[in-house]
PDB file of C-alpha atoms in Angstrom:
ATOM      1  CA  MET A   1      75.796  88.611 127.768  1.00  0.00           C
ATOM      2  CA  THR A   2      79.015  86.563 127.643  1.00  0.00           C
ATOM      3  CA  GLU A   3      78.603  82.792 127.383  1.00  0.00           C
ATOM      4  CA  THR A   4      79.804  80.588 130.259  1.00  0.00           C
ATOM      5  CA  GLY A   5      83.415  79.566 129.768  1.00  0.00           C
ATOM      6  CA  ARG A   6      84.275  82.667 127.790  1.00  0.00           C
ATOM      7  CA  LYS A   7      85.679  86.102 128.642  1.00  0.00           C
ATOM      8  CA  ARG A   8      84.982  89.395 126.891  1.00  0.00           C
ATOM      9  CA  PHE A   9      87.132  92.453 126.285  1.00  0.00           C
ATOM     10  CA  GLN A  10      85.375  95.595 125.056  1.00  0.00           C
ATOM     11  CA  VAL A  11      86.939  98.327 122.949  1.00  0.00           C
ATOM     12  CA  LEU A  12      85.544 101.867 122.610  1.00  0.00           C
ATOM     13  CA  GLY A  13      86.599 104.596 120.225  1.00  0.00           C
ATOM     14  CA  THR A  14      85.908 106.838 117.259  1.00  0.00           C
ATOM     15  CA  ALA A  15      85.996 106.469 113.478  1.00  0.00           C
ATOM     16  CA  ARG A  16      87.674 109.404 111.763  1.00  0.00           C
ATOM     17  CA  PRO A  17      87.018 111.732 110.036  1.00  0.00           C
ATOM     18  CA  GLU A  18      84.372 112.049 112.733  1.00  0.00           C
ATOM     19  CA  ARG A  19      82.435 114.674 110.761  1.00  0.00           C
ATOM     20  CA  MET A  20      81.306 111.925 108.353  1.00  0.00           C
ATOM     21  CA  ASN A  21      78.989 110.667 111.152  1.00  0.00           C
ATOM     22  CA  TRP A  22      79.488 106.963 110.402  1.00  0.00           C
ATOM     23  CA  PHE A  23      76.835 104.370 111.321  1.00  0.00           C
ATOM     24  CA  LEU A  24      77.068 100.568 111.233  1.00  0.00           C
ATOM     25  CA  ASP A  25      74.625  97.911 112.383  1.00  0.00           C
ATOM     26  CA  PRO A  26      76.142  95.135 114.539  1.00  0.00           C
ATOM     27  CA  ILE A  27      78.641  93.027 112.572  1.00  0.00           C
ATOM     28  CA  GLY A  28      81.131  90.351 113.592  1.00  0.00           C
ATOM     29  CA  TYR A  29      82.806  87.014 113.021  1.00  0.00           C
ATOM     30  CA  SER A  30      83.925  83.835 114.819  1.00  0.00           C
ATOM     31  CA  ARG A  31      87.187  81.945 114.277  1.00  0.00           C
ATOM     32  CA  SER A  32      87.964  78.261 114.590  1.00  0.00           C
ATOM     33  CA  ASP A  33      90.284  78.953 117.552  1.00  0.00           C
ATOM     34  CA  GLY A  34      87.329  80.228 119.592  1.00  0.00           C
ATOM     35  CA  VAL A  35      88.013  83.943 119.141  1.00  0.00           C
ATOM     36  CA  SER A  36      84.991  86.035 118.157  1.00  0.00           C
ATOM     37  CA  PHE A  37      84.639  89.726 117.357  1.00  0.00           C
ATOM     38  CA  PHE A  38      81.680  92.068 117.127  1.00  0.00           C
ATOM     39  CA  ALA A  39      81.267  95.790 116.535  1.00  0.00           C
ATOM     40  CA  GLU A  40      78.679  98.461 115.908  1.00  0.00           C
ATOM     41  CA  MET A  41      78.931 102.184 115.272  1.00  0.00           C
ATOM     42  CA  GLN A  42      76.656 105.170 115.820  1.00  0.00           C
ATOM     43  CA  GLY A  43      77.571 108.761 115.107  1.00  0.00           C
ATOM     44  CA  SER A  44      81.164 107.687 114.399  1.00  0.00           C
ATOM     45  CA  ARG A  45      81.500 106.192 117.916  1.00  0.00           C
ATOM     46  CA  PHE A  46      82.123 102.451 117.870  1.00  0.00           C
ATOM     47  CA  VAL A  47      81.750  99.730 120.477  1.00  0.00           C
ATOM     48  CA  ALA A  48      83.620  96.529 119.715  1.00  0.00           C
ATOM     49  CA  GLY A  49      84.307  93.358 121.605  1.00  0.00           C
ATOM     50  CA  VAL A  50      86.613  90.369 121.568  1.00  0.00           C
ATOM     51  CA  GLU A  51      85.492  87.127 123.195  1.00  0.00           C
ATOM     52  CA  VAL A  52      87.881  84.237 123.868  1.00  0.00           C
ATOM     53  CA  PRO A  53      87.696  80.951 125.792  1.00  0.00           C
ATOM     54  CA  ASP A  54      88.516  81.304 129.487  1.00  0.00           C
ATOM     55  CA  GLU A  55      91.615  79.152 129.058  1.00  0.00           C
ATOM     56  CA  ALA A  56      93.022  81.292 126.235  1.00  0.00           C
ATOM     57  CA  GLU A  57      96.174  83.206 127.196  1.00  0.00           C
ATOM     58  CA  VAL A  58      94.936  86.572 125.948  1.00  0.00           C
ATOM     59  CA  ASP A  59      95.881  89.665 127.949  1.00  0.00           C
ATOM     60  CA  LEU A  60      94.512  93.182 127.583  1.00  0.00           C
ATOM     61  CA  LEU A  61      97.099  94.302 125.022  1.00  0.00           C
ATOM     62  CA  THR A  62      96.671  91.196 122.884  1.00  0.00           C
ATOM     63  CA  ALA A  63      92.879  91.604 122.939  1.00  0.00           C
ATOM     64  CA  ARG A  64      93.331  95.232 121.900  1.00  0.00           C
ATOM     65  CA  ASN A  65      95.554  94.108 119.008  1.00  0.00           C
ATOM     66  CA  ILE A  66      92.959  91.566 117.841  1.00  0.00           C
ATOM     67  CA  ALA A  67      90.202  94.193 118.031  1.00  0.00           C
ATOM     68  CA  ALA A  68      92.330  96.859 116.321  1.00  0.00           C
ATOM     69  CA  SER A  69      93.063  94.512 113.429  1.00  0.00           C
ATOM     70  CA  ALA A  70      89.390  93.644 112.987  1.00  0.00           C
ATOM     71  CA  LEU A  71      88.360  97.291 113.291  1.00  0.00           C
ATOM     72  CA  ARG A  72      90.955  98.212 110.675  1.00  0.00           C
ATOM     73  CA  SER A  73      89.388  95.684 108.294  1.00  0.00           C
ATOM     74  CA  MET A  74      85.922  96.985 109.109  1.00  0.00           C
ATOM     75  CA  VAL A  75      86.646 100.660 108.432  1.00  0.00           C
ATOM     76  CA  ASP A  76      88.764  99.795 105.379  1.00  0.00           C
ATOM     77  CA  ALA A  77      85.776  97.929 103.950  1.00  0.00           C
ATOM     78  CA  ILE A  78      83.499 100.903 104.636  1.00  0.00           C
ATOM     79  CA  GLY A  79      86.058 103.269 103.141  1.00  0.00           C
ATOM     80  CA  PHE A  80      86.444 101.076 100.062  1.00  0.00           C
ATOM     81  CA  LEU A  81      82.703 101.199  99.403  1.00  0.00           C
ATOM     82  CA  HIS A  82      82.484 104.930 100.145  1.00  0.00           C
ATOM     83  CA  GLY A  83      85.616 105.839  98.214  1.00  0.00           C
ATOM     84  CA  THR A  84      87.321 107.428 101.210  1.00  0.00           C
ATOM     85  CA  ALA A  85      89.966 106.736 103.864  1.00  0.00           C
ATOM     86  CA  ILE A  86      88.834 106.081 107.444  1.00  0.00           C
ATOM     87  CA  ASP A  87      90.889 105.670 110.605  1.00  0.00           C
ATOM     88  CA  CYS A  88      89.790 104.142 113.886  1.00  0.00           C
ATOM     89  CA  ASP A  89      90.964 105.664 117.156  1.00  0.00           C
ATOM     90  CA  VAL A  90      90.715 103.253 120.107  1.00  0.00           C
ATOM     91  CA  SER A  91      90.357 105.324 123.271  1.00  0.00           C
ATOM     92  CA  GLU A  92      89.169 102.936 126.019  1.00  0.00           C
ATOM     93  CA  LEU A  93      89.261  99.244 126.929  1.00  0.00           C
ATOM     94  CA  ILE A  94      87.066  97.290 129.337  1.00  0.00           C
ATOM     95  CA  ASP A  95      88.599  94.104 130.716  1.00  0.00           C
ATOM     96  CA  PRO A  96      86.617  90.927 131.572  1.00  0.00           C
ATOM     97  CA  ALA A  97      86.247  92.126 135.184  1.00  0.00           C
ATOM     98  CA  GLY A  98      84.541  95.311 133.968  1.00  0.00           C
ATOM     99  CA  ARG A  99      87.447  97.645 134.712  1.00  0.00           C
ATOM    100  CA  LEU A 100      87.849 100.632 132.373  1.00  0.00           C
ATOM    101  CA  HIS A 101      91.308 101.386 130.974  1.00  0.00           C
ATOM    102  CA  ALA A 102      92.142 104.570 129.068  1.00  0.00           C
ATOM    103  CA  VAL A 103      94.274 103.957 125.984  1.00  0.00           C
ATOM    104  CA  ASP A 104      97.340 106.148 125.620  1.00  0.00           C
ATOM    105  CA  PRO A 105      98.479 105.967 121.973  1.00  0.00           C
ATOM    106  CA  THR A 106     102.056 106.714 123.059  1.00  0.00           C
ATOM    107  CA  ILE A 107     104.394 103.729 123.011  1.00  0.00           C
ATOM    108  CA  THR A 108     106.186 104.455 126.281  1.00  0.00           C
ATOM    109  CA  GLU A 109     109.178 102.307 125.299  1.00  0.00           C
ATOM    110  CA  LEU A 110     109.805 104.724 122.391  1.00  0.00           C
ATOM    111  CA  HIS A 111     109.073 107.990 124.172  1.00  0.00           C
ATOM    112  CA  SER A 112     111.874 110.306 125.240  1.00  0.00           C
ATOM    113  CA  GLU A 113     112.334 113.924 126.274  1.00  0.00           C
ATOM    114  CA  TYR A 114     113.965 115.498 123.248  1.00  0.00           C
ATOM    115  CA  THR A 115     115.654 118.805 122.523  1.00  0.00           C
ATOM    116  CA  ARG A 116     115.051 121.202 119.648  1.00  0.00           C
ATOM    117  CA  GLU A 117     118.390 120.120 118.209  1.00  0.00           C
ATOM    118  CA  GLN A 118     117.451 116.409 118.255  1.00  0.00           C
ATOM    119  CA  LEU A 119     114.137 117.122 116.542  1.00  0.00           C
ATOM    120  CA  GLY A 120     115.802 119.414 114.032  1.00  0.00           C
ATOM    121  CA  ARG A 121     118.484 116.865 113.123  1.00  0.00           C
ATOM    122  CA  LEU A 122     115.853 114.174 112.550  1.00  0.00           C
ATOM    123  CA  PHE A 123     113.688 116.542 110.501  1.00  0.00           C
ATOM    124  CA  VAL A 124     116.578 117.625 108.282  1.00  0.00           C
ATOM    125  CA  ALA A 125     117.721 114.026 107.794  1.00  0.00           C
ATOM    126  CA  ALA A 126     114.171 113.102 106.701  1.00  0.00           C
ATOM    127  CA  VAL A 127     114.027 116.030 104.263  1.00  0.00           C
ATOM    128  CA  PHE A 128     117.263 115.029 102.542  1.00  0.00           C
ATOM    129  CA  ASP A 129     117.116 111.231 102.749  1.00  0.00           C
ATOM    130  CA  HIS A 130     114.403 108.983 101.309  1.00  0.00           C
ATOM    131  CA  GLY A 131     115.243 106.129 103.713  1.00  0.00           C
ATOM    132  CA  VAL A 132     114.710 108.258 106.807  1.00  0.00           C
ATOM    133  CA  ARG A 133     111.497 109.775 105.455  1.00  0.00           C
ATOM    134  CA  LEU A 134     109.955 106.424 104.518  1.00  0.00           C
ATOM    135  CA  GLY A 135     111.189 104.828 107.737  1.00  0.00           C
ATOM    136  CA  LEU A 136     109.430 107.458 109.843  1.00  0.00           C
ATOM    137  CA  ALA A 137     106.230 106.824 107.873  1.00  0.00           C
ATOM    138  CA  ASP A 138     106.557 103.046 108.340  1.00  0.00           C
ATOM    139  CA  ILE A 139     106.992 103.412 112.100  1.00  0.00           C
ATOM    140  CA  ARG A 140     104.000 105.769 112.279  1.00  0.00           C
ATOM    141  CA  MET A 141     101.861 103.170 110.486  1.00  0.00           C
ATOM    142  CA  ALA A 142     103.308 100.349 112.620  1.00  0.00           C
ATOM    143  CA  ILE A 143     102.234 102.169 115.777  1.00  0.00           C
ATOM    144  CA  ARG A 144      98.720 102.511 114.365  1.00  0.00           C
ATOM    145  CA  SER A 145      98.339  98.983 112.969  1.00  0.00           C
ATOM    146  CA  ALA A 146      98.947  96.074 115.334  1.00  0.00           C
ATOM    147  CA  GLU A 147      98.570  93.391 112.663  1.00  0.00           C
ATOM    148  CA  ASP A 148     101.113  95.066 110.387  1.00  0.00           C
ATOM    149  CA  THR A 149     103.610  96.065 113.085  1.00  0.00           C
ATOM    150  CA  THR A 150     106.286  93.456 112.400  1.00  0.00           C
ATOM    151  CA  PHE A 151     106.018  93.845 108.617  1.00  0.00           C
ATOM    152  CA  LEU A 152     106.245  97.640 108.739  1.00  0.00           C
ATOM    153  CA  CYS A 153     109.081  97.656 111.268  1.00  0.00           C
ATOM    154  CA  TYR A 154     111.065  95.227 109.137  1.00  0.00           C
ATOM    155  CA  ARG A 155     110.335  97.315 106.038  1.00  0.00           C
ATOM    156  CA  ALA A 156     111.677 100.420 107.808  1.00  0.00           C
ATOM    157  CA  ILE A 157     114.936  98.585 108.558  1.00  0.00           C
ATOM    158  CA  GLU A 158     115.084  97.057 105.084  1.00  0.00           C
ATOM    159  CA  GLY A 159     114.712 100.548 103.609  1.00  0.00           C
ATOM    160  CA  VAL A 160     117.742 101.641 105.633  1.00  0.00           C
ATOM    161  CA  CYS A 161     119.717  98.642 104.384  1.00  0.00           C
ATOM    162  CA  LYS A 162     119.053  99.676 100.776  1.00  0.00           C
ATOM    163  CA  ARG A 163     121.311 102.699 101.404  1.00  0.00           C
ATOM    164  CA  PHE A 164     124.272 100.388 102.055  1.00  0.00           C
ATOM    165  CA  ASP A 165     126.035  97.770  99.928  1.00  0.00           C
ATOM    166  CA  SER A 166     124.789  94.888 102.101  1.00  0.00           C
ATOM    167  CA  TRP A 167     123.246  93.965 105.437  1.00  0.00           C
ATOM    168  CA  ASP A 168     126.754  93.403 106.829  1.00  0.00           C
ATOM    169  CA  ALA A 169     127.775  96.887 105.693  1.00  0.00           C
ATOM    170  CA  MET A 170     124.726  98.399 107.421  1.00  0.00           C
ATOM    171  CA  HIS A 171     125.422  96.573 110.679  1.00  0.00           C
ATOM    172  CA  ALA A 172     129.100  97.593 110.547  1.00  0.00           C
ATOM    173  CA  GLU A 173     128.307 101.269 109.965  1.00  0.00           C
ATOM    174  CA  LEU A 174     125.408 101.625 112.375  1.00  0.00           C
ATOM    175  CA  GLY A 175     126.283  99.082 115.043  1.00  0.00           C
ATOM    176  CA  SER A 176     122.911  97.338 114.628  1.00  0.00           C
ATOM    177  CA  ASP A 177     122.494  93.684 115.574  1.00  0.00           C
ATOM    178  CA  ARG A 178     122.095  91.126 112.781  1.00  0.00           C
ATOM    179  CA  ASP A 179     120.475  88.484 115.005  1.00  0.00           C
ATOM    180  CA  GLU A 180     117.797  90.920 116.233  1.00  0.00           C
ATOM    181  CA  VAL A 181     116.935  91.899 112.663  1.00  0.00           C
ATOM    182  CA  MET A 182     116.738  88.262 111.546  1.00  0.00           C
ATOM    183  CA  ARG A 183     114.373  87.436 114.422  1.00  0.00           C
ATOM    184  CA  LEU A 184     112.144  90.296 113.314  1.00  0.00           C
ATOM    185  CA  LYS A 185     112.272  89.032 109.713  1.00  0.00           C
ATOM    186  CA  VAL A 186     110.898  85.649 110.841  1.00  0.00           C
ATOM    187  CA  LEU A 187     107.905  87.433 112.409  1.00  0.00           C
ATOM    188  CA  ALA A 188     107.477  89.806 109.461  1.00  0.00           C
ATOM    189  CA  ASP A 189     107.680  87.296 106.602  1.00  0.00           C
ATOM    190  CA  PRO A 190     104.143  85.826 106.906  1.00  0.00           C
ATOM    191  CA  ARG A 191     102.579  89.307 106.655  1.00  0.00           C
ATOM    192  CA  ARG A 192     105.013  90.307 103.902  1.00  0.00           C
ATOM    193  CA  HIS A 193     103.729  87.361 101.873  1.00  0.00           C
ATOM    194  CA  GLY A 194     100.061  88.150 102.351  1.00  0.00           C
ATOM    195  CA  HIS A 195      99.174  86.033 105.397  1.00  0.00           C
ATOM    196  CA  ALA A 196      97.131  87.346 108.315  1.00  0.00           C
ATOM    197  CA  VAL A 197      98.905  87.227 111.674  1.00  0.00           C
ATOM    198  CA  ASP A 198      98.102  87.927 115.304  1.00  0.00           C
ATOM    199  CA  VAL A 199     100.819  89.866 117.120  1.00  0.00           C
ATOM    200  CA  THR A 200     101.260  89.748 120.882  1.00  0.00           C
ATOM    201  CA  GLY A 201     101.876  92.938 122.811  1.00  0.00           C
ATOM    202  CA  GLU A 202     105.415  91.767 123.643  1.00  0.00           C
ATOM    203  CA  GLN A 203     106.268  91.009 120.000  1.00  0.00           C
ATOM    204  CA  ARG A 204     104.869  94.344 118.896  1.00  0.00           C
ATOM    205  CA  ILE A 205     106.909  96.358 121.389  1.00  0.00           C
ATOM    206  CA  ALA A 206     110.102  94.451 120.541  1.00  0.00           C
ATOM    207  CA  ALA A 207     109.631  95.135 116.811  1.00  0.00           C
ATOM    208  CA  LEU A 208     108.942  98.828 117.353  1.00  0.00           C
ATOM    209  CA  VAL A 209     111.907  99.283 119.695  1.00  0.00           C
ATOM    210  CA  LEU A 210     114.267  97.627 117.209  1.00  0.00           C
ATOM    211  CA  ALA A 211     113.060  99.624 114.193  1.00  0.00           C
ATOM    212  CA  HIS A 212     113.097 102.837 116.220  1.00  0.00           C
ATOM    213  CA  ARG A 213     116.696 102.234 117.308  1.00  0.00           C
ATOM    214  CA  VAL A 214     117.980 101.334 113.819  1.00  0.00           C
ATOM    215  CA  LEU A 215     116.236 104.287 112.185  1.00  0.00           C
ATOM    216  CA  GLY A 216     117.568 106.635 114.855  1.00  0.00           C
ATOM    217  CA  LEU A 217     121.104 105.399 114.220  1.00  0.00           C
ATOM    218  CA  TYR A 218     120.655 105.811 110.492  1.00  0.00           C
ATOM    219  CA  ALA A 219     119.191 109.319 110.787  1.00  0.00           C
ATOM    220  CA  ALA A 220     122.232 110.377 112.829  1.00  0.00           C
ATOM    221  CA  TYR A 221     124.511 108.741 110.224  1.00  0.00           C
ATOM    222  CA  VAL A 222     122.762 110.675 107.428  1.00  0.00           C
ATOM    223  CA  TYR A 223     122.806 114.005 109.241  1.00  0.00           C
ATOM    224  CA  GLU A 224     126.502 113.821 110.053  1.00  0.00           C
ATOM    225  CA  ARG A 225     127.281 113.403 106.343  1.00  0.00           C
ATOM    226  CA  LEU A 226     125.153 116.284 105.061  1.00  0.00           C
ATOM    227  CA  PRO A 227     126.883 119.398 103.714  1.00  0.00           C
ATOM    228  CA  LEU A 228     127.169 122.073 106.386  1.00  0.00           C
ATOM    229  CA  GLU A 229     124.733 124.345 104.544  1.00  0.00           C
ATOM    230  CA  SER A 230     122.054 121.644 104.838  1.00  0.00           C
ATOM    231  CA  GLN A 231     122.446 121.134 108.567  1.00  0.00           C
ATOM    232  CA  LEU A 232     120.342 122.733 111.270  1.00  0.00           C
ATOM    233  CA  PRO A 233     121.213 126.380 112.020  1.00  0.00           C
ATOM    234  CA  PRO A 234     121.949 127.355 115.625  1.00  0.00           C
ATOM    235  CA  ALA A 235     118.993 128.054 117.890  1.00  0.00           C
ATOM    236  CA  PRO A 236     117.954 131.722 117.869  1.00  0.00           C
ATOM    237  CA  ASP A 237     118.878 133.846 120.856  1.00  0.00           C
ATOM    238  CA  THR A 238     116.066 134.301 123.357  1.00  0.00           C
TER     239      THR A 238
END
């Protein structure tokens, strides 16, 4: 039962690989800012919760980010002791009013209807260029890890910059915005230097959109400069 003056968000999901049939007795923590977290797991299904003071400005996405970060620490600790890698898949959220919300892992701000040619160009660019390949991996991990989003998004952009003589050269070639990247750096630096951070839903989306745009520009830049024999062949006749 939630204490008076506090509100609770619940998070439901699965620890993977599910076949390992993970179990965990209730575990949790409380912070000095009034945020508390708890979780338990049976048969690889976990139930977690985030409680905050009523006056705290914590929306559903921010509560999910707090829970996802704590869950990541929890399964990483289990994996460390077991000598394995575990992922946590958050599938549902329950808000303080008791309403159930399904979690779509797609970041809608990044989603687009793409053609075979667009996919092929990105794939080929990743095969032939280390910066594209690592950038795609960083964005994948940033989507999965709320706490590390700003750090990973900045790292993806920084990896692109390494392919140019300077930041100014990158911005000139790609048309990226220096001020946007510097604002992301301010958010990323604490995590880059080993400090824990809470990321709001708005900050997370802004970081992902920026990294996605810069990497897309760079992938197109790489592809256009590949030898013709390395580029995508025409689509087969149907």
